Short mmCIF file of C-alpha atoms in Angstrom, two decimals:
data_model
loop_
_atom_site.label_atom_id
_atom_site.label_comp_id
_atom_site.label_asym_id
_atom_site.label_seq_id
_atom_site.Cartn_x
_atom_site.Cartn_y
_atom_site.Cartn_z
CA UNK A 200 -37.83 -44.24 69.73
CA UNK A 201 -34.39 -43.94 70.01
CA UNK A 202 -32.33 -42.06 73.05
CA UNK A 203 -29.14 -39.63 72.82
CA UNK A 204 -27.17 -39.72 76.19
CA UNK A 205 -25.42 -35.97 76.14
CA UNK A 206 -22.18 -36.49 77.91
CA UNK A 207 -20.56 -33.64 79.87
CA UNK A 208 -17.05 -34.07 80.84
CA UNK A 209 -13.82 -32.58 82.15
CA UNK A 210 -12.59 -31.64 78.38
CA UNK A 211 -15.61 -31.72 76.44
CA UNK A 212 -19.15 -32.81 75.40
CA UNK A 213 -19.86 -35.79 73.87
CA UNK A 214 -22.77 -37.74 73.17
CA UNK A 215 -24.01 -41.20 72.91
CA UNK A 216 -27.02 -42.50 70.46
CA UNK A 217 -28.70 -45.80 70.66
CA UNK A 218 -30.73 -47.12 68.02
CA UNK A 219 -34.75 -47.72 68.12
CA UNK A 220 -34.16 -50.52 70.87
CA UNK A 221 -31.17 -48.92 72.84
CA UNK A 222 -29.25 -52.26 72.02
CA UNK A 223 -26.53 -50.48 69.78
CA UNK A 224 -24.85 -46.91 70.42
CA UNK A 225 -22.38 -44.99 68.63
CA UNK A 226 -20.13 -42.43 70.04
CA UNK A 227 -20.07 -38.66 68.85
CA UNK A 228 -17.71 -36.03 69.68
CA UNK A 229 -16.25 -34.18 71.28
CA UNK A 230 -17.95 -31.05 71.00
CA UNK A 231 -16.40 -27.61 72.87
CA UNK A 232 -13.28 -29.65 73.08
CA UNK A 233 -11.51 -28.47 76.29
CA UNK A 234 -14.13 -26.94 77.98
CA UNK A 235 -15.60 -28.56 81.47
CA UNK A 236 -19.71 -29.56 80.64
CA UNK A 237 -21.18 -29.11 84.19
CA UNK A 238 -24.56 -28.88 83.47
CA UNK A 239 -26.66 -29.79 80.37
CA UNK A 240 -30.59 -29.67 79.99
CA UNK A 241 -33.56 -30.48 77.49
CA UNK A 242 -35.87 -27.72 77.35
CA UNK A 243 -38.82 -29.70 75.42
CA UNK A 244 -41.16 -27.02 74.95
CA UNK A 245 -38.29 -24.94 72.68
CA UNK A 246 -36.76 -27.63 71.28
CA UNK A 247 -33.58 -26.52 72.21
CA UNK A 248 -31.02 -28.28 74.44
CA UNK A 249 -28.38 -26.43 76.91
CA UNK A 250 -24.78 -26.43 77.71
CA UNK A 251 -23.12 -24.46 80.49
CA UNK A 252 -19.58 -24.71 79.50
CA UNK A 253 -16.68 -23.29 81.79
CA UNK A 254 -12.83 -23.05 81.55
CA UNK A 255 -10.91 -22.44 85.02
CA UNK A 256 -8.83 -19.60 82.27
CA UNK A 257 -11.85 -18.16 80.38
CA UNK A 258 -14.57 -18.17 82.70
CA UNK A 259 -18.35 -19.80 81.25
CA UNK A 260 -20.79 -19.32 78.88
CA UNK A 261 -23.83 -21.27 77.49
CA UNK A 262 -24.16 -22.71 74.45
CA UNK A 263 -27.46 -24.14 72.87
CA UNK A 264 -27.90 -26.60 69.71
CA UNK A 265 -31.37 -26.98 68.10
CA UNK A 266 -30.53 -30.26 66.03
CA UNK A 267 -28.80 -32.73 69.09
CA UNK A 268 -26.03 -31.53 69.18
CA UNK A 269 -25.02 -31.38 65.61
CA UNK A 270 -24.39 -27.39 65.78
CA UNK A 271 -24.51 -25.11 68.48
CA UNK A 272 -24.77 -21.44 68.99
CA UNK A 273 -23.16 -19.55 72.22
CA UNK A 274 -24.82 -17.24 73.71
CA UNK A 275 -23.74 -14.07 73.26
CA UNK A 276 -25.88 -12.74 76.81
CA UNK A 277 -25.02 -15.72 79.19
CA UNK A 278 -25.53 -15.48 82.55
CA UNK A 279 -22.89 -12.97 83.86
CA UNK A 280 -22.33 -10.45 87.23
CA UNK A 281 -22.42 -6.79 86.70
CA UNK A 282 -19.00 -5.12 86.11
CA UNK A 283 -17.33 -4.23 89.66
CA UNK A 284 -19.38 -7.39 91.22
CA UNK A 285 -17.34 -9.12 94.07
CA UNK A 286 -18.44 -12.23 93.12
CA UNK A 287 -16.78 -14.15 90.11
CA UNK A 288 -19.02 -16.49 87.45
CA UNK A 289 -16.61 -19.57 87.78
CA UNK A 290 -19.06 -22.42 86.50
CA UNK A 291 -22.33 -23.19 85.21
CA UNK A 292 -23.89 -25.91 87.63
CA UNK A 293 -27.64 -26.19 86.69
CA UNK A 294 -30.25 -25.22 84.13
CA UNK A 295 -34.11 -25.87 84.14
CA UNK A 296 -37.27 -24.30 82.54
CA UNK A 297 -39.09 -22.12 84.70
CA UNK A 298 -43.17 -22.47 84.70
CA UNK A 299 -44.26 -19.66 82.59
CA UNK A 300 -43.65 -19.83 78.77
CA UNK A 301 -40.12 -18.26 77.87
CA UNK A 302 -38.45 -18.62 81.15
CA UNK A 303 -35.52 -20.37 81.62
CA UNK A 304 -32.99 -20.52 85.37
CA UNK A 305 -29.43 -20.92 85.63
CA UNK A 306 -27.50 -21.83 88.66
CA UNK A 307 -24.15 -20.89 88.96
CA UNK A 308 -20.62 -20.44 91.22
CA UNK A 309 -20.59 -18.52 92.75
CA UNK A 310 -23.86 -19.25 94.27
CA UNK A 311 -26.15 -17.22 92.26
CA UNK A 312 -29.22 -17.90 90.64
CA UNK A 313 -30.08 -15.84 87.22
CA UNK A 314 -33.46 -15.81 84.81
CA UNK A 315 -33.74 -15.37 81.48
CA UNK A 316 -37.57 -14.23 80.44
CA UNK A 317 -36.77 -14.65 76.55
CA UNK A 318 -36.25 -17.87 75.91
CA UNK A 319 -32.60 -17.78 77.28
CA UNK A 320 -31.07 -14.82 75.14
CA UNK A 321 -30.58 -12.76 77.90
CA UNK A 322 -30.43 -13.25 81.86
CA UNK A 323 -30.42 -11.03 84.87
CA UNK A 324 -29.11 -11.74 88.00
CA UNK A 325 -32.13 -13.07 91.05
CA UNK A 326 -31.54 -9.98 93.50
CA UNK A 327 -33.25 -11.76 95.93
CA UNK A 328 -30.60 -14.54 96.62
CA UNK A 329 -27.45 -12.29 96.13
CA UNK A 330 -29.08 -9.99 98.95
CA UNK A 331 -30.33 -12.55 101.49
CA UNK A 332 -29.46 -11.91 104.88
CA UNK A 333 -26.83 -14.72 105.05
CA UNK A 334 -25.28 -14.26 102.08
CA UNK A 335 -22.21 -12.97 103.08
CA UNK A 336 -21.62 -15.83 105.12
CA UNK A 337 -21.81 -18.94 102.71
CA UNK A 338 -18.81 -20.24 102.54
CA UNK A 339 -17.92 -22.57 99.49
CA UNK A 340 -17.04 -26.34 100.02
CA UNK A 341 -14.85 -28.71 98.02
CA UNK A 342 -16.23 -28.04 94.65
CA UNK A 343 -16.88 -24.42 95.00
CA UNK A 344 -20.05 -22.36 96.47
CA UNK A 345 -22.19 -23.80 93.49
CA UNK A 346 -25.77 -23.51 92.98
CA UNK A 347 -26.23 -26.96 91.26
CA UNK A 348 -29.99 -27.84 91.64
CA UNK A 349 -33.08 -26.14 90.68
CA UNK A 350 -36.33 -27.42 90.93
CA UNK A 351 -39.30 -25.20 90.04
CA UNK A 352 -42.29 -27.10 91.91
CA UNK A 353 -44.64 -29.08 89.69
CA UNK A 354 -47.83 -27.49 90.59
CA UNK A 355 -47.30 -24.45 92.15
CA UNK A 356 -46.28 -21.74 89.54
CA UNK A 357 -44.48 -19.33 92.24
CA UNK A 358 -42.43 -22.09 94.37
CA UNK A 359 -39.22 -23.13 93.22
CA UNK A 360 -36.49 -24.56 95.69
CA UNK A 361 -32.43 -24.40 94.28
CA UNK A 362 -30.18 -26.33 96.11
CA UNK A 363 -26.27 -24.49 96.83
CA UNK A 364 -23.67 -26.75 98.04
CA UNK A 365 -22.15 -26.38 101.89
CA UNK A 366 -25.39 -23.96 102.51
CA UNK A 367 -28.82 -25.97 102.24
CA UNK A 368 -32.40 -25.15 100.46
CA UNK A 369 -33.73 -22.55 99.51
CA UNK A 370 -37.44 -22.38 98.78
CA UNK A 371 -39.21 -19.41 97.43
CA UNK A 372 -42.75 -19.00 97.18
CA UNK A 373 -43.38 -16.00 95.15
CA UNK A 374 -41.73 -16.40 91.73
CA UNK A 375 -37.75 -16.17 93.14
CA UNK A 376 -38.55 -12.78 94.45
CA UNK A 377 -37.67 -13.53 98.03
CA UNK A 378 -35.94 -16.92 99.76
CA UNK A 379 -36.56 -19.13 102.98
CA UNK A 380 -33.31 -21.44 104.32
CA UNK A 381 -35.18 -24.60 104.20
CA UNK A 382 -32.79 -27.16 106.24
CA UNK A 383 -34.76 -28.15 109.69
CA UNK A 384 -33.63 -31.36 110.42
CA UNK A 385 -30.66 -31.59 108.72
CA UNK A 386 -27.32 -31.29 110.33
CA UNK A 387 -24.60 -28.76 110.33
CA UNK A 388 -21.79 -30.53 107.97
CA UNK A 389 -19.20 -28.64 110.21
CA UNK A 390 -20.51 -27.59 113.77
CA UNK A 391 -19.88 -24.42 114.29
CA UNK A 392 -20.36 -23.64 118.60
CA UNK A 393 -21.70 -20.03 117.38
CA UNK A 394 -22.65 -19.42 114.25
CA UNK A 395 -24.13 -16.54 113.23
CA UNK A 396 -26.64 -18.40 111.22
CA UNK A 397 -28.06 -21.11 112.53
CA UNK A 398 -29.86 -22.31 109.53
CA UNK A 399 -26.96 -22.81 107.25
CA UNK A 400 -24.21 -24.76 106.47
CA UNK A 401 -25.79 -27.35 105.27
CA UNK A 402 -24.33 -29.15 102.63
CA UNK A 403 -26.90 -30.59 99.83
CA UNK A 404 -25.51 -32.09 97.14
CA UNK A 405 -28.51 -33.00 95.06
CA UNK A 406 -32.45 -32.86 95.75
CA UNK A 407 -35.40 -34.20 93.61
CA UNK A 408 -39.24 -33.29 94.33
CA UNK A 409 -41.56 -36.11 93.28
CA UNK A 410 -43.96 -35.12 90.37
CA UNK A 411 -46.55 -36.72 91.70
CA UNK A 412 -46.53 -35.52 95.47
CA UNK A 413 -45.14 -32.52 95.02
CA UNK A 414 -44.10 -32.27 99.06
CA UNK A 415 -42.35 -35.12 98.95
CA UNK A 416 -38.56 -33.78 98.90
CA UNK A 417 -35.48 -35.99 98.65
CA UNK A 418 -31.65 -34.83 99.22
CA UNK A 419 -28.17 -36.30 99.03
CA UNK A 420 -26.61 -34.74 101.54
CA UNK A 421 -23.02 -34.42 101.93
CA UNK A 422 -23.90 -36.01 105.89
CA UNK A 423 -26.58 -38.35 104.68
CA UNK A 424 -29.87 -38.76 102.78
CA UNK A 425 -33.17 -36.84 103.84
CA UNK A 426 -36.57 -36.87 103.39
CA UNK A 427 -39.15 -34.26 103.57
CA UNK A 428 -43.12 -34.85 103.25
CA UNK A 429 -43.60 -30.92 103.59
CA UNK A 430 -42.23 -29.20 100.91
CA UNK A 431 -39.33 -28.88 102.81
CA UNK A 432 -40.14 -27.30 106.24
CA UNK A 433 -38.65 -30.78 107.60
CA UNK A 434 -36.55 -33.17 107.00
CA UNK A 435 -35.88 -36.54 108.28
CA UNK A 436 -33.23 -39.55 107.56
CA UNK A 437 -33.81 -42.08 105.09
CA UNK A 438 -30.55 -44.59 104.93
CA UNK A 439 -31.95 -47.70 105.69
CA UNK A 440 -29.83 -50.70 103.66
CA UNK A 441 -26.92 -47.43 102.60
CA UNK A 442 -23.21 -48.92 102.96
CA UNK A 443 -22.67 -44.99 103.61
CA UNK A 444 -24.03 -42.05 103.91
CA UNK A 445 -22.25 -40.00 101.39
CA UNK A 446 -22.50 -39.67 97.81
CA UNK A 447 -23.72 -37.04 94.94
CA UNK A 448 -26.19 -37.81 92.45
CA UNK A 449 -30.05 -38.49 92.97
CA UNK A 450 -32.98 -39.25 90.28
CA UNK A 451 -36.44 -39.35 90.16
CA UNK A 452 -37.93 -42.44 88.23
CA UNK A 453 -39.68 -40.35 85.66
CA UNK A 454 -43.11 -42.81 86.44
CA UNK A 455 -43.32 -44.33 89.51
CA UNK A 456 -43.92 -42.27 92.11
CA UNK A 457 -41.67 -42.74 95.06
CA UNK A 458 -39.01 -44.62 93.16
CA UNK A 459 -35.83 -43.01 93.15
CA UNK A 460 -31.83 -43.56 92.82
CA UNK A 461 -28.79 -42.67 94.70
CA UNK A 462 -25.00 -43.99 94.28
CA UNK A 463 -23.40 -44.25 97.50
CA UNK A 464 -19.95 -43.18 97.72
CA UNK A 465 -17.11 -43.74 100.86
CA UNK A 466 -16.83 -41.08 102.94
CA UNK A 467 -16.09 -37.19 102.06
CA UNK A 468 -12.06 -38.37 102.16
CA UNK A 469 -12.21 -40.59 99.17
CA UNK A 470 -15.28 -40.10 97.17
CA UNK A 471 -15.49 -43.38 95.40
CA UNK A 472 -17.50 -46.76 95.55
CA UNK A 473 -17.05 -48.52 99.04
CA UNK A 474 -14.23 -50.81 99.16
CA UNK A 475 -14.60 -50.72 95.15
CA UNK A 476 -17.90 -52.21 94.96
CA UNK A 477 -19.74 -50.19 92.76
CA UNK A 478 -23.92 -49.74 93.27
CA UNK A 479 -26.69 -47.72 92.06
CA UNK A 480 -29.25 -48.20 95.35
CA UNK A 481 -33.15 -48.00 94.93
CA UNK A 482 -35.99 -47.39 96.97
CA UNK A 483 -39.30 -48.08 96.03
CA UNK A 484 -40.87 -46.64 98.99
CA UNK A 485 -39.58 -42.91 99.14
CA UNK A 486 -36.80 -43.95 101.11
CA UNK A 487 -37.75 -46.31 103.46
CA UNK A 488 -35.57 -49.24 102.47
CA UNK A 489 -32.30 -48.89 99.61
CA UNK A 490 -31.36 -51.70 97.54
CA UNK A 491 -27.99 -52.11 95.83
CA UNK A 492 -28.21 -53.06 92.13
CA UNK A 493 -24.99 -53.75 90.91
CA UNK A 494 -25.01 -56.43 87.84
CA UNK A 495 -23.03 -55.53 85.06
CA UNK A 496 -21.10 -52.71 86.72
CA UNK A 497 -17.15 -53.51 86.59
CA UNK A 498 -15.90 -54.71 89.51
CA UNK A 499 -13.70 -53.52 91.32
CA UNK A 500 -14.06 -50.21 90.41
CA UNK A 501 -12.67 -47.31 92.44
CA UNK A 502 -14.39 -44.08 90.38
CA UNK A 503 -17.52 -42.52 91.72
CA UNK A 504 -20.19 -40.60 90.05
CA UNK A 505 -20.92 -37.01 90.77
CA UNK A 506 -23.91 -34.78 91.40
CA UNK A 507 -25.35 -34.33 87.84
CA UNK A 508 -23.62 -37.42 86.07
CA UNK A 509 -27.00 -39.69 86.58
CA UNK A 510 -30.00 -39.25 84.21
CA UNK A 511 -33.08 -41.06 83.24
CA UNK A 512 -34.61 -41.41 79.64
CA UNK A 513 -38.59 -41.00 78.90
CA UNK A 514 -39.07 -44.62 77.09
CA UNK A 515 -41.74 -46.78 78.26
CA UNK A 516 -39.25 -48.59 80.55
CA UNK A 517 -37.07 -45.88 81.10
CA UNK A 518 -32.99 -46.04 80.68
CA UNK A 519 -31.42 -44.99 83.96
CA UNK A 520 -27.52 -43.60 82.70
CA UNK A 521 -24.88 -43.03 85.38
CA UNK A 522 -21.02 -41.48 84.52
CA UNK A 523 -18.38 -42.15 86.07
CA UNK A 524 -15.47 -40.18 87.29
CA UNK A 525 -12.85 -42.93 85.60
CA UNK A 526 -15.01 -41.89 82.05
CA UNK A 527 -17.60 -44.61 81.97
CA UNK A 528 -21.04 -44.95 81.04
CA UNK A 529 -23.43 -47.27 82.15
CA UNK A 530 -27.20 -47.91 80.86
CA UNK A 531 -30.22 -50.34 82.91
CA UNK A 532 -33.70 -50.44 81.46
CA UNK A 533 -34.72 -52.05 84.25
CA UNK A 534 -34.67 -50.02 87.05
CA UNK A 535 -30.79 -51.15 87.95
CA UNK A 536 -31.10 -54.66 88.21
CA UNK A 537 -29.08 -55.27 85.12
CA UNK A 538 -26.41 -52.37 83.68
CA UNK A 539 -24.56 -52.71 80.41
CA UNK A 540 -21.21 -50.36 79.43
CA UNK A 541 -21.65 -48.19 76.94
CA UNK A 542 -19.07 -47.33 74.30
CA UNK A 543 -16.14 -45.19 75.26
CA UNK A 544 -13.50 -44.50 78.19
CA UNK A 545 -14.53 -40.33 78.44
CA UNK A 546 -12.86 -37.53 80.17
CA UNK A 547 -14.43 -37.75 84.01
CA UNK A 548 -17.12 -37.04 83.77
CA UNK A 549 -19.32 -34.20 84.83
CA UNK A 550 -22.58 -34.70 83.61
CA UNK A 551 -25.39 -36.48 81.77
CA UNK A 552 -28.99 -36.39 80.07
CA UNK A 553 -30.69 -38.07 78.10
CA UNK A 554 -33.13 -37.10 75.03
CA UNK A 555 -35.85 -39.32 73.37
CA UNK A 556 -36.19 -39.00 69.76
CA UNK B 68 -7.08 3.30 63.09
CA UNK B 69 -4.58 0.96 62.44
CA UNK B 70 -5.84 -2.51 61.43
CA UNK B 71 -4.52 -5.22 62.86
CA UNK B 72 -4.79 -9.20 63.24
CA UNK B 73 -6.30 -10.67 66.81
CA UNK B 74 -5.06 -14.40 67.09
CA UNK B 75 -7.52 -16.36 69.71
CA UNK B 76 -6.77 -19.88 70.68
CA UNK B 77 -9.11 -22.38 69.43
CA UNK B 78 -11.66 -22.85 72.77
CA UNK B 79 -12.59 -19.36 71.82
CA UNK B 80 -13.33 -19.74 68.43
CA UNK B 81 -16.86 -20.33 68.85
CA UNK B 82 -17.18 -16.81 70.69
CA UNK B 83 -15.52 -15.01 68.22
CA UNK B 84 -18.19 -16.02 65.01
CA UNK B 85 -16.00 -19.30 64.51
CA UNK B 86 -12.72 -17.84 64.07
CA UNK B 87 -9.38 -17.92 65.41
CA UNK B 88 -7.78 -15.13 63.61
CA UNK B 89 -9.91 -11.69 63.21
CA UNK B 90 -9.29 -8.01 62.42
CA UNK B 91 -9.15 -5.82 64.88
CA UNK B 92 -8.81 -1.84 64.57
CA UNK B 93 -7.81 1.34 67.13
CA UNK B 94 -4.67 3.04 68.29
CA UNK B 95 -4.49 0.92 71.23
CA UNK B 96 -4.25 -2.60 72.15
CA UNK B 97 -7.01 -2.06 74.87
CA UNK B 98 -9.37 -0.07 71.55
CA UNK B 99 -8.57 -3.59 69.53
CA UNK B 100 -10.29 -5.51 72.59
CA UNK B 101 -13.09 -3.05 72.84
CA UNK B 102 -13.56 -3.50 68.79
CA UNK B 103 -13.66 -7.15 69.22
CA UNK B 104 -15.77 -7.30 72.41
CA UNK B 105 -18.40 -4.75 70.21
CA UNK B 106 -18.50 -7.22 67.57
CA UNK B 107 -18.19 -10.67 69.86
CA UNK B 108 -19.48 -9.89 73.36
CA UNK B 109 -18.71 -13.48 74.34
CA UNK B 110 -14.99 -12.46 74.22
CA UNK B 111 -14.92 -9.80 76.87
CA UNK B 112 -16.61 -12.55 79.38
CA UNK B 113 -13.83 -14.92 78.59
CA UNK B 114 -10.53 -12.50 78.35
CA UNK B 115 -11.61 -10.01 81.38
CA UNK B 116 -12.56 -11.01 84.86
CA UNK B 117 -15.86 -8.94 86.54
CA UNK B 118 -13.30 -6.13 87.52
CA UNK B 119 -12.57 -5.64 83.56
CA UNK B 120 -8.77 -6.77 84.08
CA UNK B 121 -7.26 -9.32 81.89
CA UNK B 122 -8.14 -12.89 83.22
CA UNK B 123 -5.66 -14.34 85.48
CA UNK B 124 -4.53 -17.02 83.23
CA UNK B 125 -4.86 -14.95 79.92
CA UNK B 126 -1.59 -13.68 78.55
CA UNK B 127 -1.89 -10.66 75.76
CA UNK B 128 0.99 -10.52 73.55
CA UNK B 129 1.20 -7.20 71.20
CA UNK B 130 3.96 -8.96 68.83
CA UNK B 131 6.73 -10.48 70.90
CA UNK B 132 5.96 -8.31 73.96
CA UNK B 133 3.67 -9.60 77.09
CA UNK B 134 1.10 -6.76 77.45
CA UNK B 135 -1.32 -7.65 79.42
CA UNK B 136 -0.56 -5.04 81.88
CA UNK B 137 0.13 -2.60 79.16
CA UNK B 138 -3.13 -2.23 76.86
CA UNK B 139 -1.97 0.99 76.60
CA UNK B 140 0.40 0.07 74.03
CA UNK B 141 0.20 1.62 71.01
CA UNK B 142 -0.61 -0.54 67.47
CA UNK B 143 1.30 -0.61 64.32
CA UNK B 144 0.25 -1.45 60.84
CA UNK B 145 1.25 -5.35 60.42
CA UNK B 146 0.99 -6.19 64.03
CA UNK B 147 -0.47 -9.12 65.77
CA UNK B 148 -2.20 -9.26 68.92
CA UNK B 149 -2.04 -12.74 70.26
CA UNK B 150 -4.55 -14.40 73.50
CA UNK B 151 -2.29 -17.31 75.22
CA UNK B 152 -3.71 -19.06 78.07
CA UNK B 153 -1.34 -19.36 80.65
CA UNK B 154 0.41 -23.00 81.60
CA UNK B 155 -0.25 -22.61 85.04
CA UNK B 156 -3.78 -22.11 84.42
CA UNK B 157 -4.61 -25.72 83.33
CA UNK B 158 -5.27 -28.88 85.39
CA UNK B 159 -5.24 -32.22 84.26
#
């Protein structure tokens, strides 16, 4: 079984594929030269795999590609507001099957949620975020009011929780029909002495549920890392062994349950590894102690990696992929302790994900 | 209707059936958009903005002439009608 690494960037997709034994990988690309690649995603069940593409001049669209990448087709109904909306469609953040057959989400900026019923040919906007109570205070942070995670809940068919930068989590519990802020615990990334919402302004920038305990909750916050053993009604901090609190991306190990992966990044001014030592940290035990795995990542290296540049593989012993902002990708197959380079200096880049074939 | 050639730059190829250069027809420049967003929906989302005004960064050219206030302007056998993105619309 052999992987292809889908590889999102600032100008472009492009994508990596390894042979039978991930040992050798050739470069394709780039696909929708010029366009940014924020979000990609695998839908298994259709056999079809996802590309938000976005342009700061022409706005976004999706594309999809039923052979790897090898053609694509846009979509002619992508995700779009009504004519006369006040809100603008800047980028596509995040894509994700929802639980019943047919139904796909898309997360975009400006923080809005839409669902397509048919398989993805045409979406319609989730009334029930645009017209929460707060909505007309979220106010965007550095990259944009972006609705960049969505994570439909493994066993329950009506919860799904989406995740909007510099407002907090959102957790619904009857199909995306109506929304509860769920950010007890977590800070205020700017305190505000009298806000007119307490419950937001909280900025996640990524959250993973475990499979396997479907409470258990995990964010990168802009402030820190949480945990949550409730399906979100709490959260509490889990930075024990972190050279910092900050950073973007987080994975699930797609097996072990409470294994997971951060990359720690120096402070909200700089956004890159700390003091140019680069690490991928681990937990083993949902977050009660980190570990830096490092070998094989260049040194000194002052790039980061943002929210949805790190993706895991299905193998046996499953590839962990991180990209860099300075255009690299790196590969482990065992659970960070050893990374290897793969081929190409990219466009920074955006995002990843990974296919078995 | 008067016929006429709509030149897109290449990131918009894919939205417009794989081509840069299509044929447009109406009196207007603003009836050659609408017969090219008919045909290619995708190209309305990526020339107008949710208000249905030309994008920011999108320049319309009828010929030598900047129109994209002006889609008004009438069309002429032979002309071209040319999308330009705008230099101060890039980054990087």
């Amino acid at each position: 079984m052999s992987t292809t690494l889908f590889v999102g960037t600032e100008k472009g997709l492009f994508a990596l594929d390894s042979d039978d034994r991930r040992e050798s990988w050739s470069l394709r690309g780039p696909m929708h030269k010029g366009w940014q690649v924020y979000s990609l995603r695998h839908v298994a069940r259709d056999r079809t795999f996802w590309a938000g593409l976005s342009s700061r001049v022409y706005g976004a669209h999706l594309e999809r590609s039923r052979d790897y990448g090898d053609n694509w087709e846009p979509v002619a109904g992508s995700p779009a507001f009504p004519e006369g909306s006040p809100r603008k469609l800047q980028q596509i953040w995040s894509l994700a099957p929802g639980q019943a057959e047919g139904s796909l989400l898309c997360g975009v900026a400006q923080a809005a949620l839409f669902a397509s019923g048919d398989g993805g040919q045409s979406w319609e906007l989730n009334r029930g975020l645009d017209t929460h109570p707060t909505r007309e205070d979220w106010n965007p942070g550095a990259g944009g009011l972006c609705l960049h995670t969505i994570v439909p809940d493994a066993r329950d068919p009506n919860r799904i929780y989406i995740g909007i930068s510099a407002v907090g989590i959102f957790r619904s519990d009857d199909g995306g029909a109506s929304w509860a802020i769920k950010n007890r615990g977590v800070q205020a990334t700017i305190p505000d002495e009298d806000p007119k919402y307490t419950e937001i302004n909280r900025c996640v920038h990524k959250f993973v549920q475990d499979p396997t305990e479907p409470a258990r909750l995990y964010q990168q916050n802009h402030i820190g890392v949480f945990r949550s053993t409730d399906g979100g009604d709490n959260w509490e901090r889990i930075e024990n062994g972190l050279p910092t609190h900050f950073g973007f991306p987080m994975v699930m190990h797609p097996r072990k349950p409470r294994t997971l992966f951060i990359v720690p990044q120096e402070s909200d001014q700089f956004r890159m590894f700390p003091d140019g030592q680069p690490g991928v940290y681990r937990t083993d035990d949902g977050g009660d102690r980190w570990t830096r795995t490092h070998n094989g990542l260049g040194e000194p290296s002052f790039s980061g990696v943002l929210r949805n540049s790190m993706a895991v593989d299905g193998h046996d012993q499953p590839g962990v992929y991180i990209g860099t902002t300075g255009g690299e990708v790196y590969a482990s197959y065992d659970e960070g302790e050893n990374w290897r380079r793969l081929p190409g200096l990219l466009p920074r880049i955006e995002a990843l994900a990974a296919i078995e074939r | 209707m008067t016929s006429i050639e709509l030149r897109l730059p290449s990131m918009l190829a894919s939205a417009a059936g794989g081509s840069t250069r299509i044929r447009v027809t109406g009196e207007t420049a603003r009836q050659a958009l609408d017969d090219a967003f008919a045909r290619h929906p995708l190209l309305r989302t990526h020339l107008l903005d949710e208000e249905g005004h030309v994008r920011e960064h999108v320049h319309l050219f009828l010929n030598e002439d900047d129109i994209r206030e002006r889609l008004a302007a009438e069309l002429h056998e032979g002309d071209q009608l040319v999308v330009l993105q705008q230099m101060s619309g890039g980054r990087s």
